Amino acid sequence: MNEVGPSLVTTYTFKNGKEYVVKIKITAFKGCQRNLDLTVTDKYTGENWQSSYDAAYIENLTHKTGNYKHFDVFVAMLQSGLLKTSESITLDLLTFEDLEFLRARRHERNLCSSLGNATNNRRYLILTYTVEFDRIHYPLPLEYCGLPDPIILQATIRRLQAEIEKLQSTGVNKNLQKRIEHLTIANQKLIQENQRLTSGGKGLKHLLGSIKTLESNVAKERVSFRIQIQKLKAENTALLLKMQQLTEFAGRKPGDGSPALKRYNHSPSVRTNYTNCRQSRSRSSSISSRVKTSRSSLSPGSSMESLRVRSSPSQNTKTCTRTKNSKIDFENLESRIHTLQKMLKEGINLN
């Protein structure tokens, strides 16, 4: 018989309040048949109950309850119940009288039939599996093995005393004591640090509150910067359009058939000027005779020069003022566009 499965030794307190040492071991018989060895020992009196169950017995037991479980599944359920890792599995250790009382209460019978078995010292480990609308009980009988043999107990005591002497002679105990002292000092330091952190929690809360206010202010500033950037972009586009219009207007020549000039020619003020010019032509016919006499007295070169001198200052002043005004407009527009582009770049970087 070889041990093939995981073994478990633990202390378990049942509903009656007593503590028992429970041992589980999975063994294989003849290489294929697996058995569950279960041992329950009273922690204070040393009384022992044990039994062995093969896989067929466990599976047949679960089949009779109406909720079939495989052998490995049942062993896993038993281990989880002992380790208390599942709330749906509970364990209880009952005597023969307790079991008969439960059966009689379930079937509403008298306890007269069980009085003859009052001296039975067998125990039953009850594994209860609770599901949503049902509870299934799996009873495992345990045979009483009596009190432990005094000879075996004395041998165990001697073995433990020898191990204690060996540990004391090798100095392992001293190393353990030093390690325990070191761990206690570290534990005290951690406790003090924890107290310091808990006492300084108000400062941390204040810092967190200030951080939140700063974050909200930054978010508001980002929104305002985005609005300013949108306004600056709109103003930039408007200025660019205005600059294009001015460049087109400055590049046009008089009489090139531009729509502005056409509108100017077809305006009512131009028509009135045209009628006035026709009326003045009749007057100029009378004046032309006088001019001819004056031309005869003057030389042709001197008359043309005088006309040029008279007409040139006004034209020069007009062209100069136009060029100056256009230069000023272009310079103002370019400087304004540069400032807007700088503001847009700064706003994008901030965003």
mmCIF file of C-alpha atoms in Angstrom:
data_model
loop_
_atom_site.group_PDB
_atom_site.id
_atom_site.type_symbol
_atom_site.label_atom_id
_atom_site.label_comp_id
_atom_site.label_asym_id
_atom_site.label_seq_id
_atom_site.Cartn_x
_atom_site.Cartn_y
_atom_site.Cartn_z
ATOM 1 C CA MET A 1 0.000 0.000 0.000
ATOM 2 C CA ASN A 2 1.545 3.276 -1.145
ATOM 3 C CA GLU A 3 0.588 6.875 -0.476
ATOM 4 C CA VAL A 4 -0.372 8.461 -3.812
ATOM 5 C CA GLY A 5 -2.532 11.446 -2.918
ATOM 6 C CA PRO A 6 -2.133 14.568 -0.808
ATOM 7 C CA SER A 7 -2.304 14.070 2.954
ATOM 8 C CA LEU A 8 -3.793 16.581 5.367
ATOM 9 C CA VAL A 9 -3.443 16.927 9.138
ATOM 10 C CA THR A 10 -5.365 19.718 10.835
ATOM 11 C CA THR A 11 -7.201 20.623 14.026
ATOM 12 C CA TYR A 12 -10.951 21.033 13.699
ATOM 13 C CA THR A 13 -13.528 22.177 16.260
ATOM 14 C CA PHE A 14 -16.915 20.551 15.797
ATOM 15 C CA LYS A 15 -20.308 21.833 16.945
ATOM 16 C CA ASN A 16 -19.985 20.244 20.397
ATOM 17 C CA GLY A 17 -17.016 22.548 21.096
ATOM 18 C CA LYS A 18 -14.374 19.815 21.312
ATOM 19 C CA GLU A 19 -11.157 19.973 19.330
ATOM 20 C CA TYR A 20 -10.040 16.983 17.309
ATOM 21 C CA VAL A 21 -6.995 16.253 15.196
ATOM 22 C CA VAL A 22 -8.187 15.050 11.789
ATOM 23 C CA LYS A 23 -5.863 13.264 9.396
ATOM 24 C CA ILE A 24 -6.640 12.417 5.750
ATOM 25 C CA LYS A 25 -4.450 10.217 3.587
ATOM 26 C CA ILE A 26 -5.009 8.788 0.095
ATOM 27 C CA THR A 27 -3.383 5.396 -0.487
ATOM 28 C CA ALA A 28 -3.292 2.950 -3.390
ATOM 29 C CA PHE A 29 -3.814 -0.784 -2.917
ATOM 30 C CA LYS A 30 -2.241 -3.121 -5.503
ATOM 31 C CA GLY A 31 -1.301 -0.155 -7.696
ATOM 32 C CA CYS A 32 -4.820 0.703 -8.896
ATOM 33 C CA GLN A 33 -7.390 0.688 -6.087
ATOM 34 C CA ARG A 34 -7.368 3.937 -4.141
ATOM 35 C CA ASN A 35 -8.481 4.272 -0.537
ATOM 36 C CA LEU A 36 -9.333 7.168 1.742
ATOM 37 C CA ASP A 37 -7.796 6.746 5.212
ATOM 38 C CA LEU A 38 -9.511 8.952 7.791
ATOM 39 C CA THR A 39 -8.335 9.317 11.402
ATOM 40 C CA VAL A 40 -9.934 11.460 14.121
ATOM 41 C CA THR A 41 -8.169 11.887 17.482
ATOM 42 C CA ASP A 42 -9.393 13.699 20.576
ATOM 43 C CA LYS A 43 -6.863 16.436 21.280
ATOM 44 C CA TYR A 44 -7.078 16.147 25.083
ATOM 45 C CA THR A 45 -7.997 12.520 25.898
ATOM 46 C CA GLY A 46 -6.066 10.904 23.041
ATOM 47 C CA GLU A 47 -8.990 8.673 22.003
ATOM 48 C CA ASN A 48 -8.730 7.582 18.416
ATOM 49 C CA TRP A 49 -11.280 6.747 15.667
ATOM 50 C CA GLN A 50 -10.258 5.703 12.214
ATOM 51 C CA SER A 51 -11.471 3.948 9.099
ATOM 52 C CA SER A 52 -10.551 3.316 5.473
ATOM 53 C CA TYR A 53 -12.869 3.688 2.454
ATOM 54 C CA ASP A 54 -12.247 2.631 -1.108
ATOM 55 C CA ALA A 55 -13.404 4.592 -4.159
ATOM 56 C CA ALA A 56 -16.332 2.250 -4.823
ATOM 57 C CA TYR A 57 -17.686 2.697 -1.289
ATOM 58 C CA ILE A 58 -17.504 6.520 -1.519
ATOM 59 C CA GLU A 59 -19.168 6.661 -4.930
ATOM 60 C CA ASN A 60 -21.893 4.212 -3.834
ATOM 61 C CA LEU A 61 -22.528 6.323 -0.710
ATOM 62 C CA THR A 62 -22.942 9.503 -2.751
ATOM 63 C CA HIS A 63 -25.195 7.660 -5.207
ATOM 64 C CA LYS A 64 -27.535 6.572 -2.384
ATOM 65 C CA THR A 65 -27.937 10.177 -1.206
ATOM 66 C CA GLY A 66 -29.184 11.191 -4.663
ATOM 67 C CA ASN A 67 -26.263 13.535 -5.359
ATOM 68 C CA TYR A 68 -23.510 11.479 -6.968
ATOM 69 C CA LYS A 69 -19.894 12.601 -6.532
ATOM 70 C CA HIS A 70 -16.716 11.150 -7.941
ATOM 71 C CA PHE A 71 -14.078 9.907 -5.498
ATOM 72 C CA ASP A 72 -11.656 12.778 -6.212
ATOM 73 C CA VAL A 73 -14.462 15.342 -5.950
ATOM 74 C CA PHE A 74 -15.567 13.934 -2.600
ATOM 75 C CA VAL A 75 -11.992 14.063 -1.251
ATOM 76 C CA ALA A 76 -11.685 17.693 -2.391
ATOM 77 C CA MET A 77 -14.985 18.510 -0.665
ATOM 78 C CA LEU A 78 -13.755 16.892 2.561
ATOM 79 C CA GLN A 79 -10.495 18.853 2.469
ATOM 80 C CA SER A 80 -12.279 22.161 1.818
ATOM 81 C CA GLY A 81 -14.608 21.442 4.742
ATOM 82 C CA LEU A 82 -11.685 20.792 7.101
ATOM 83 C CA LEU A 83 -9.828 23.908 5.925
ATOM 84 C CA LYS A 84 -13.067 25.987 5.926
ATOM 85 C CA THR A 85 -12.499 27.281 2.417
ATOM 86 C CA SER A 86 -16.111 26.770 1.308
ATOM 87 C CA GLU A 87 -19.240 28.045 3.034
ATOM 88 C CA SER A 88 -21.428 25.386 1.411
ATOM 89 C CA ILE A 89 -19.622 22.500 3.189
ATOM 90 C CA THR A 90 -19.809 21.824 6.934
ATOM 91 C CA LEU A 91 -18.562 18.941 9.087
ATOM 92 C CA ASP A 92 -19.883 17.408 12.270
ATOM 93 C CA LEU A 93 -18.864 14.462 14.466
ATOM 94 C CA LEU A 94 -21.806 12.511 15.913
ATOM 95 C CA THR A 95 -22.141 9.518 18.175
ATOM 96 C CA PHE A 96 -24.365 6.575 17.438
ATOM 97 C CA GLU A 97 -27.008 7.945 19.816
ATOM 98 C CA ASP A 98 -26.978 11.338 18.103
ATOM 99 C CA LEU A 99 -27.411 9.714 14.728
ATOM 100 C CA GLU A 100 -30.291 7.544 15.925
ATOM 101 C CA PHE A 101 -31.963 10.567 17.491
ATOM 102 C CA LEU A 102 -31.775 12.465 14.199
ATOM 103 C CA ARG A 103 -33.163 9.500 12.304
ATOM 104 C CA ALA A 104 -36.022 9.089 14.777
ATOM 105 C CA ARG A 105 -36.858 12.780 14.635
ATOM 106 C CA ARG A 106 -36.877 12.660 10.864
ATOM 107 C CA HIS A 107 -39.113 9.585 10.705
ATOM 108 C CA GLU A 108 -41.069 10.477 13.900
ATOM 109 C CA ARG A 109 -40.244 7.246 15.689
ATOM 110 C CA ASN A 110 -39.553 6.406 19.324
ATOM 111 C CA LEU A 111 -36.075 5.866 20.709
ATOM 112 C CA CYS A 112 -36.858 2.470 22.204
ATOM 113 C CA SER A 113 -35.130 0.583 19.413
ATOM 114 C CA SER A 114 -31.843 2.361 19.999
ATOM 115 C CA LEU A 115 -31.543 1.696 23.722
ATOM 116 C CA GLY A 116 -29.819 -1.625 23.166
ATOM 117 C CA ASN A 117 -26.979 0.067 21.265
ATOM 118 C CA ALA A 118 -26.229 2.655 23.935
ATOM 119 C CA THR A 119 -22.825 1.149 24.600
ATOM 120 C CA ASN A 120 -21.714 1.554 20.962
ATOM 121 C CA ASN A 121 -18.689 3.887 20.861
ATOM 122 C CA ARG A 122 -18.607 4.397 17.123
ATOM 123 C CA ARG A 123 -18.374 7.930 15.654
ATOM 124 C CA TYR A 124 -19.813 9.295 12.407
ATOM 125 C CA LEU A 125 -18.225 12.122 10.460
ATOM 126 C CA ILE A 126 -21.117 13.900 8.695
ATOM 127 C CA LEU A 127 -20.213 15.948 5.623
ATOM 128 C CA THR A 128 -23.099 18.322 4.797
ATOM 129 C CA TYR A 129 -23.247 19.877 1.344
ATOM 130 C CA THR A 130 -25.650 22.835 1.199
ATOM 131 C CA VAL A 131 -26.957 24.038 -2.141
ATOM 132 C CA GLU A 132 -29.562 26.677 -2.925
ATOM 133 C CA PHE A 133 -32.689 24.622 -2.188
ATOM 134 C CA ASP A 134 -31.333 21.398 -0.683
ATOM 135 C CA ARG A 135 -28.954 19.930 1.909
ATOM 136 C CA ILE A 136 -27.187 16.610 1.357
ATOM 137 C CA HIS A 137 -25.603 14.626 4.220
ATOM 138 C CA TYR A 138 -22.768 12.150 3.602
ATOM 139 C CA PRO A 139 -22.108 9.987 6.737
ATOM 140 C CA LEU A 140 -18.687 8.348 7.157
ATOM 141 C CA PRO A 141 -18.548 5.736 9.981
ATOM 142 C CA LEU A 142 -15.408 5.635 12.161
ATOM 143 C CA GLU A 143 -14.415 2.666 14.284
ATOM 144 C CA TYR A 144 -13.249 3.241 17.854
ATOM 145 C CA CYS A 145 -9.600 2.333 18.388
ATOM 146 C CA GLY A 146 -9.450 3.122 22.110
ATOM 147 C CA LEU A 147 -6.891 5.071 24.056
ATOM 148 C CA PRO A 148 -3.340 5.267 22.769
ATOM 149 C CA ASP A 149 -0.866 2.643 23.940
ATOM 150 C CA PRO A 150 1.306 3.948 26.830
ATOM 151 C CA ILE A 151 4.389 2.310 25.360
ATOM 152 C CA ILE A 152 3.871 4.197 22.087
ATOM 153 C CA LEU A 153 3.309 7.429 23.987
ATOM 154 C CA GLN A 154 6.502 6.975 26.000
ATOM 155 C CA ALA A 155 8.462 6.325 22.807
ATOM 156 C CA THR A 156 7.019 9.475 21.275
ATOM 157 C CA ILE A 157 7.970 11.498 24.360
ATOM 158 C CA ARG A 158 11.546 10.200 24.248
ATOM 159 C CA ARG A 159 11.832 11.036 20.559
ATOM 160 C CA LEU A 160 10.602 14.581 21.110
ATOM 161 C CA GLN A 161 12.986 15.119 24.037
ATOM 162 C CA ALA A 162 15.905 13.952 21.902
ATOM 163 C CA GLU A 163 14.934 16.396 19.158
ATOM 164 C CA ILE A 164 14.757 19.244 21.700
ATOM 165 C CA GLU A 165 18.230 18.434 23.067
ATOM 166 C CA LYS A 166 19.613 18.256 19.548
ATOM 167 C CA LEU A 167 18.208 21.645 18.644
ATOM 168 C CA GLN A 168 19.563 23.232 21.813
ATOM 169 C CA SER A 169 23.036 21.767 21.268
ATOM 170 C CA THR A 170 23.303 22.944 17.649
ATOM 171 C CA GLY A 171 22.366 26.530 18.528
ATOM 172 C CA VAL A 172 19.354 26.648 16.259
ATOM 173 C CA ASN A 173 17.242 27.820 19.168
ATOM 174 C CA LYS A 174 19.526 30.814 19.731
ATOM 175 C CA ASN A 175 19.304 31.789 16.085
ATOM 176 C CA LEU A 176 15.545 31.560 16.273
ATOM 177 C CA GLN A 177 15.490 33.773 19.354
ATOM 178 C CA LYS A 178 17.661 36.383 17.623
ATOM 179 C CA ARG A 179 15.415 36.304 14.606
ATOM 180 C CA ILE A 180 12.342 36.687 16.801
ATOM 181 C CA GLU A 181 13.906 39.702 18.531
ATOM 182 C CA HIS A 182 14.776 41.263 15.178
ATOM 183 C CA LEU A 183 11.237 40.713 13.914
ATOM 184 C CA THR A 184 9.709 42.193 17.073
ATOM 185 C CA ILE A 185 11.856 45.338 16.688
ATOM 186 C CA ALA A 186 10.822 45.655 13.043
ATOM 187 C CA ASN A 187 7.201 45.166 14.048
ATOM 188 C CA GLN A 188 7.424 47.962 16.619
ATOM 189 C CA LYS A 189 8.946 50.301 14.029
ATOM 190 C CA LEU A 190 6.150 49.524 11.603
ATOM 191 C CA ILE A 191 3.538 50.162 14.291
ATOM 192 C CA GLN A 192 5.086 53.549 15.094
ATOM 193 C CA GLU A 193 5.232 54.492 11.421
ATOM 194 C CA ASN A 194 1.614 53.462 10.983
ATOM 195 C CA GLN A 195 0.589 55.635 13.922
ATOM 196 C CA ARG A 196 2.555 58.563 12.516
ATOM 197 C CA LEU A 197 0.882 58.201 9.138
ATOM 198 C CA THR A 198 -2.580 57.939 10.669
ATOM 199 C CA SER A 199 -1.960 61.030 12.809
ATOM 200 C CA GLY A 200 -0.713 62.969 9.769
ATOM 201 C CA GLY A 201 -3.762 62.141 7.713
ATOM 202 C CA LYS A 202 -5.154 65.674 8.041
ATOM 203 C CA GLY A 203 -2.154 67.139 6.222
ATOM 204 C CA LEU A 204 -2.547 64.605 3.448
ATOM 205 C CA LYS A 205 -6.221 65.470 3.085
ATOM 206 C CA HIS A 206 -5.331 69.162 2.900
ATOM 207 C CA LEU A 207 -2.748 68.459 0.196
ATOM 208 C CA LEU A 208 -5.217 66.384 -1.771
ATOM 209 C CA GLY A 209 -7.796 69.160 -1.544
ATOM 210 C CA SER A 210 -5.307 71.769 -2.772
ATOM 211 C CA ILE A 211 -4.297 69.489 -5.647
ATOM 212 C CA LYS A 212 -7.934 69.104 -6.674
ATOM 213 C CA THR A 213 -8.487 72.878 -6.606
ATOM 214 C CA LEU A 214 -5.370 73.422 -8.722
ATOM 215 C CA GLU A 215 -6.554 70.845 -11.226
ATOM 216 C CA SER A 216 -9.949 72.537 -11.484
ATOM 217 C CA ASN A 217 -8.284 75.940 -11.995
ATOM 218 C CA VAL A 218 -6.038 74.519 -14.708
ATOM 219 C CA ALA A 219 -9.066 73.040 -16.463
ATOM 220 C CA LYS A 220 -10.854 76.407 -16.366
ATOM 221 C CA GLU A 221 -7.775 78.194 -17.738
ATOM 222 C CA ARG A 222 -7.525 75.660 -20.543
ATOM 223 C CA VAL A 223 -11.132 76.340 -21.502
ATOM 224 C CA SER A 224 -10.532 80.105 -21.488
ATOM 225 C CA PHE A 225 -7.358 79.701 -23.567
ATOM 226 C CA ARG A 226 -9.236 77.595 -26.100
ATOM 227 C CA ILE A 227 -11.889 80.298 -26.424
ATOM 228 C CA GLN A 228 -9.186 82.958 -26.895
ATOM 229 C CA ILE A 229 -7.452 80.801 -29.498
ATOM 230 C CA GLN A 230 -10.680 80.432 -31.458
ATOM 231 C CA LYS A 231 -11.217 84.202 -31.374
ATOM 232 C CA LEU A 232 -7.640 84.853 -32.490
ATOM 233 C CA LYS A 233 -7.984 82.356 -35.326
ATOM 234 C CA ALA A 234 -11.145 84.086 -36.527
ATOM 235 C CA GLU A 235 -9.462 87.495 -36.335
ATOM 236 C CA ASN A 236 -6.419 86.147 -38.162
ATOM 237 C CA THR A 237 -8.533 84.824 -41.029
ATOM 238 C CA ALA A 238 -10.389 88.147 -41.251
ATOM 239 C CA LEU A 239 -7.110 90.071 -41.407
ATOM 240 C CA LEU A 240 -5.723 87.759 -44.064
ATOM 241 C CA LEU A 241 -8.821 88.303 -46.191
ATOM 242 C CA LYS A 242 -8.514 92.048 -45.739
ATOM 243 C CA MET A 243 -4.851 91.918 -46.715
ATOM 244 C CA GLN A 244 -5.677 89.961 -49.874
ATOM 245 C CA GLN A 245 -8.348 92.492 -50.809
ATOM 246 C CA LEU A 246 -5.924 95.388 -50.299
ATOM 247 C CA THR A 247 -3.208 93.716 -52.356
ATOM 248 C CA GLU A 248 -5.676 93.063 -55.178
ATOM 249 C CA PHE A 249 -6.952 96.643 -55.021
ATOM 250 C CA ALA A 250 -3.403 98.062 -55.016
ATOM 251 C CA GLY A 251 -2.385 95.898 -57.977
ATOM 252 C CA ARG A 252 -5.247 97.099 -60.196
ATOM 253 C CA LYS A 253 -4.751 99.870 -62.784
ATOM 254 C CA PRO A 254 -7.319 102.508 -63.659
ATOM 255 C CA GLY A 255 -9.495 101.470 -66.577
ATOM 256 C CA ASP A 256 -8.664 97.741 -66.399
ATOM 257 C CA GLY A 257 -12.327 96.812 -66.307
ATOM 258 C CA SER A 258 -12.412 95.969 -62.651
ATOM 259 C CA PRO A 259 -15.825 95.666 -61.038
ATOM 260 C CA ALA A 260 -15.054 98.503 -58.649
ATOM 261 C CA LEU A 261 -14.322 100.866 -61.490
ATOM 262 C CA LYS A 262 -17.368 99.691 -63.409
ATOM 263 C CA ARG A 263 -19.548 100.402 -60.436
ATOM 264 C CA TYR A 264 -17.890 103.759 -60.132
ATOM 265 C CA ASN A 265 -18.556 104.593 -63.800
ATOM 266 C CA HIS A 266 -22.203 103.581 -63.567
ATOM 267 C CA SER A 267 -22.897 105.492 -60.378
ATOM 268 C CA PRO A 268 -25.368 108.470 -60.498
ATOM 269 C CA SER A 269 -22.708 110.952 -59.375
ATOM 270 C CA VAL A 270 -20.666 110.137 -62.458
ATOM 271 C CA ARG A 271 -23.704 110.706 -64.655
ATOM 272 C CA THR A 272 -24.286 114.170 -63.197
ATOM 273 C CA ASN A 273 -20.632 114.986 -63.705
ATOM 274 C CA TYR A 274 -20.953 113.839 -67.309
ATOM 275 C CA THR A 275 -23.885 116.208 -67.964
ATOM 276 C CA ASN A 276 -22.031 119.048 -66.309
ATOM 277 C CA CYS A 277 -19.057 118.377 -68.569
ATOM 278 C CA ARG A 278 -21.278 118.595 -71.667
ATOM 279 C CA GLN A 279 -22.625 121.924 -70.493
ATOM 280 C CA SER A 280 -19.136 123.189 -69.840
ATOM 281 C CA ARG A 281 -18.038 122.260 -73.367
ATOM 282 C CA SER A 282 -20.210 125.019 -74.801
ATOM 283 C CA ARG A 283 -18.596 127.441 -72.461
ATOM 284 C CA SER A 284 -15.135 126.230 -73.295
ATOM 285 C CA SER A 285 -15.707 126.993 -77.009
ATOM 286 C CA SER A 286 -15.862 130.659 -76.194
ATOM 287 C CA ILE A 287 -12.859 130.416 -74.010
ATOM 288 C CA SER A 288 -10.851 128.497 -76.599
ATOM 289 C CA SER A 289 -10.642 131.522 -78.842
ATOM 290 C CA ARG A 290 -9.094 133.454 -76.034
ATOM 291 C CA VAL A 291 -6.687 130.642 -75.324
ATOM 292 C CA LYS A 292 -5.595 130.551 -78.956
ATOM 293 C CA THR A 293 -4.668 134.201 -78.807
ATOM 294 C CA SER A 294 -2.711 133.574 -75.662
ATOM 295 C CA ARG A 295 -0.975 130.570 -77.262
ATOM 296 C CA SER A 296 0.115 132.698 -80.156
ATOM 297 C CA SER A 297 1.802 135.043 -77.753
ATOM 298 C CA LEU A 298 3.465 132.204 -75.826
ATOM 299 C CA SER A 299 5.879 129.647 -77.173
ATOM 300 C CA PRO A 300 4.696 126.059 -77.433
ATOM 301 C CA GLY A 301 7.418 124.702 -75.142
ATOM 302 C CA SER A 302 6.735 127.183 -72.398
ATOM 303 C CA SER A 303 2.948 126.493 -72.443
ATOM 304 C CA MET A 304 3.407 122.720 -72.088
ATOM 305 C CA GLU A 305 5.926 123.107 -69.337
ATOM 306 C CA SER A 306 3.657 125.444 -67.431
ATOM 307 C CA LEU A 307 0.775 122.982 -67.736
ATOM 308 C CA ARG A 308 2.961 120.149 -66.612
ATOM 309 C CA VAL A 309 4.179 122.188 -63.686
ATOM 310 C CA ARG A 310 0.615 123.032 -62.747
ATOM 311 C CA SER A 311 -0.689 119.515 -63.066
ATOM 312 C CA SER A 312 2.283 117.573 -61.668
ATOM 313 C CA PRO A 313 2.264 118.670 -57.971
ATOM 314 C CA SER A 314 -1.301 117.537 -57.336
ATOM 315 C CA GLN A 315 -0.756 114.195 -59.031
ATOM 316 C CA ASN A 316 2.501 113.601 -57.182
ATOM 317 C CA THR A 317 0.954 114.403 -53.821
ATOM 318 C CA LYS A 318 -1.972 112.050 -54.515
ATOM 319 C CA THR A 319 0.274 109.168 -55.548
ATOM 320 C CA CYS A 320 2.579 109.743 -52.575
ATOM 321 C CA THR A 321 -0.293 109.776 -50.124
ATOM 322 C CA ARG A 322 -1.730 106.616 -51.682
ATOM 323 C CA THR A 323 1.568 104.758 -51.498
ATOM 324 C CA LYS A 324 2.180 105.941 -47.942
ATOM 325 C CA ASN A 325 -1.294 104.920 -46.829
ATOM 326 C CA SER A 326 -0.973 101.516 -48.494
ATOM 327 C CA LYS A 327 2.461 100.989 -46.910
ATOM 328 C CA ILE A 328 1.114 101.948 -43.492
ATOM 329 C CA ASP A 329 -1.856 99.605 -43.918
ATOM 330 C CA PHE A 330 0.386 96.735 -45.004
ATOM 331 C CA GLU A 331 2.801 97.302 -42.136
ATOM 332 C CA ASN A 332 -0.019 97.453 -39.606
ATOM 333 C CA LEU A 333 -1.583 94.314 -41.021
ATOM 334 C CA GLU A 334 1.702 92.408 -41.079
ATOM 335 C CA SER A 335 2.573 93.394 -37.512
ATOM 336 C CA ARG A 336 -0.896 92.463 -36.332
ATOM 337 C CA ILE A 337 -0.754 89.116 -38.138
ATOM 338 C CA HIS A 338 2.648 88.356 -36.559
ATOM 339 C CA THR A 339 1.342 89.124 -33.080
ATOM 340 C CA LEU A 340 -1.733 86.972 -33.678
ATOM 341 C CA GLN A 341 0.400 84.070 -34.894
ATOM 342 C CA LYS A 342 2.620 84.340 -31.798
ATOM 343 C CA MET A 343 -0.424 84.378 -29.535
ATOM 344 C CA LEU A 344 -1.856 81.353 -31.358
ATOM 345 C CA LYS A 345 1.407 79.410 -30.965
ATOM 346 C CA GLU A 346 1.604 80.251 -27.270
ATOM 347 C CA GLY A 347 -2.025 79.254 -26.799
ATOM 348 C CA ILE A 348 -1.497 75.931 -28.610
ATOM 349 C CA ASN A 349 1.566 75.174 -26.487
ATOM 350 C CA LEU A 350 -0.394 75.942 -23.340
ATOM 351 C CA ASN A 351 -3.221 73.771 -24.498
#
